[in-house]
Each structure stands twice: as structure tokens, then as C-alpha cells.
mmCIF file of C-alpha atoms in Angstrom:
data_model
loop_
_atom_site.group_PDB
_atom_site.id
_atom_site.type_symbol
_atom_site.label_atom_id
_atom_site.label_comp_id
_atom_site.label_asym_id
_atom_site.label_seq_id
_atom_site.Cartn_x
_atom_site.Cartn_y
_atom_site.Cartn_z
ATOM 1 C CA THR A 4 23.689 -11.825 -44.553
ATOM 2 C CA ILE A 5 23.606 -13.180 -41.040
ATOM 3 C CA PRO A 6 20.109 -13.299 -39.490
ATOM 4 C CA ARG A 7 19.664 -10.974 -36.542
ATOM 5 C CA ARG A 8 18.895 -12.466 -33.160
ATOM 6 C CA PHE A 9 17.352 -10.780 -30.166
ATOM 7 C CA GLU A 10 17.423 -11.733 -26.517
ATOM 8 C CA CYS A 11 13.874 -11.381 -25.195
ATOM 9 C CA PHE A 12 12.458 -11.795 -21.701
ATOM 10 C CA SER A 13 10.233 -14.887 -21.372
ATOM 11 C CA CYS A 14 7.636 -14.101 -18.737
ATOM 12 C CA MET A 15 3.818 -14.030 -18.446
ATOM 13 C CA SER A 16 1.540 -13.122 -15.561
ATOM 14 C CA LEU A 17 -0.113 -15.751 -13.434
ATOM 15 C CA SER A 18 -3.506 -14.904 -14.976
ATOM 16 C CA TYR A 19 -2.276 -16.428 -18.240
ATOM 17 C CA GLN A 20 -1.071 -19.564 -16.457
ATOM 18 C CA GLU A 21 -4.629 -20.192 -15.223
ATOM 19 C CA SER A 22 -5.833 -20.239 -18.871
ATOM 20 C CA TRP A 23 -2.749 -21.873 -20.377
ATOM 21 C CA GLU A 24 -4.701 -24.940 -21.563
ATOM 22 C CA HIS A 25 -6.339 -22.718 -24.222
ATOM 23 C CA LEU A 26 -3.600 -20.105 -24.710
ATOM 24 C CA GLN A 27 -0.880 -22.653 -25.537
ATOM 25 C CA TYR A 28 -2.267 -22.776 -29.096
ATOM 26 C CA ILE A 29 -1.694 -19.035 -29.537
ATOM 27 C CA TYR A 30 1.490 -18.248 -27.610
ATOM 28 C CA THR A 31 4.872 -19.860 -27.063
ATOM 29 C CA ALA A 32 5.217 -21.070 -23.488
ATOM 30 C CA PRO A 33 7.137 -18.599 -21.319
ATOM 31 C CA LYS A 34 10.034 -19.701 -19.146
ATOM 32 C CA MET A 35 8.342 -18.135 -16.108
ATOM 33 C CA PHE A 36 4.823 -17.297 -14.899
ATOM 34 C CA THR A 37 4.813 -14.518 -12.289
ATOM 35 C CA ASN A 38 3.006 -11.258 -11.596
ATOM 36 C CA ARG A 39 6.367 -9.535 -11.303
ATOM 37 C CA CYS A 40 7.419 -9.562 -14.995
ATOM 38 C CA ASN A 41 7.477 -5.743 -15.259
ATOM 39 C CA GLU A 42 9.508 -4.973 -12.151
ATOM 40 C CA PRO A 43 12.758 -3.460 -13.422
ATOM 41 C CA GLN A 44 14.743 -4.431 -10.329
ATOM 42 C CA LEU A 45 14.004 -8.110 -11.088
ATOM 43 C CA SER A 46 15.090 -8.061 -14.740
ATOM 44 C CA ASN A 47 18.255 -10.009 -13.929
ATOM 45 C CA HIS A 48 16.068 -12.829 -12.613
ATOM 46 C CA ILE A 49 13.655 -13.081 -15.517
ATOM 47 C CA PRO A 50 14.715 -15.794 -18.001
ATOM 48 C CA THR A 51 15.387 -14.905 -21.614
ATOM 49 C CA VAL A 52 15.094 -16.664 -24.967
ATOM 50 C CA ILE A 53 16.708 -15.959 -28.301
ATOM 51 C CA CYS A 54 14.253 -14.712 -30.911
ATOM 52 C CA SER A 55 14.905 -14.342 -34.622
ATOM 53 C CA THR A 56 12.281 -11.691 -35.309
ATOM 54 C CA MET A 57 11.318 -9.343 -32.489
ATOM 55 C CA CYS A 58 10.407 -9.094 -28.816
ATOM 56 C CA VAL A 59 6.861 -8.152 -27.842
ATOM 57 C CA ASN A 60 5.625 -6.756 -24.547
ATOM 58 C CA LEU A 61 1.921 -7.140 -23.966
ATOM 59 C CA LEU A 62 0.684 -5.028 -21.073
ATOM 60 C CA GLU A 63 -2.899 -5.305 -19.880
ATOM 61 C CA PRO A 64 -4.597 -3.584 -16.967
ATOM 62 C CA ASP A 65 -5.137 -5.812 -13.956
ATOM 63 C CA VAL A 66 -8.926 -5.649 -13.722
ATOM 64 C CA GLU A 67 -10.957 -7.955 -11.540
ATOM 65 C CA ALA A 68 -14.713 -8.226 -12.046
#
């Protein structure tokens, strides 16, 4: 059988960019850091990557202490 491939958005919020020195050991580097990843009207401008397993969306509340 032919392996399935998925086109996934490659975007993380700017808060992750600030901690990227530590997070790079856990996550694959996104193509773009921006706080606008979840804006549907911008989906044509968010870069994509081809994944062989699945796409994951991680949404966290924007909480400042």
C-alpha cells in the first residue's frame, strides 16, 4: 500500500518562539511564528508541510500573569 500523506499547517504562536531554545527538543520547527495562526481568513498565507502521520492543533488560552 501507498503511505498516506497529509498537508498540515506549520505555525506556532510568538510565545513559543520566545522559548524555542528549549522547545526545539520537543517540537519540529514551524515554518512561521505568529499570533495569527488560527485566523481562518489567513489560512492561504500560513505555510504547510507534508506529514506522514497526522496533523495536530494545540490550542492554549492566552493567559498573562
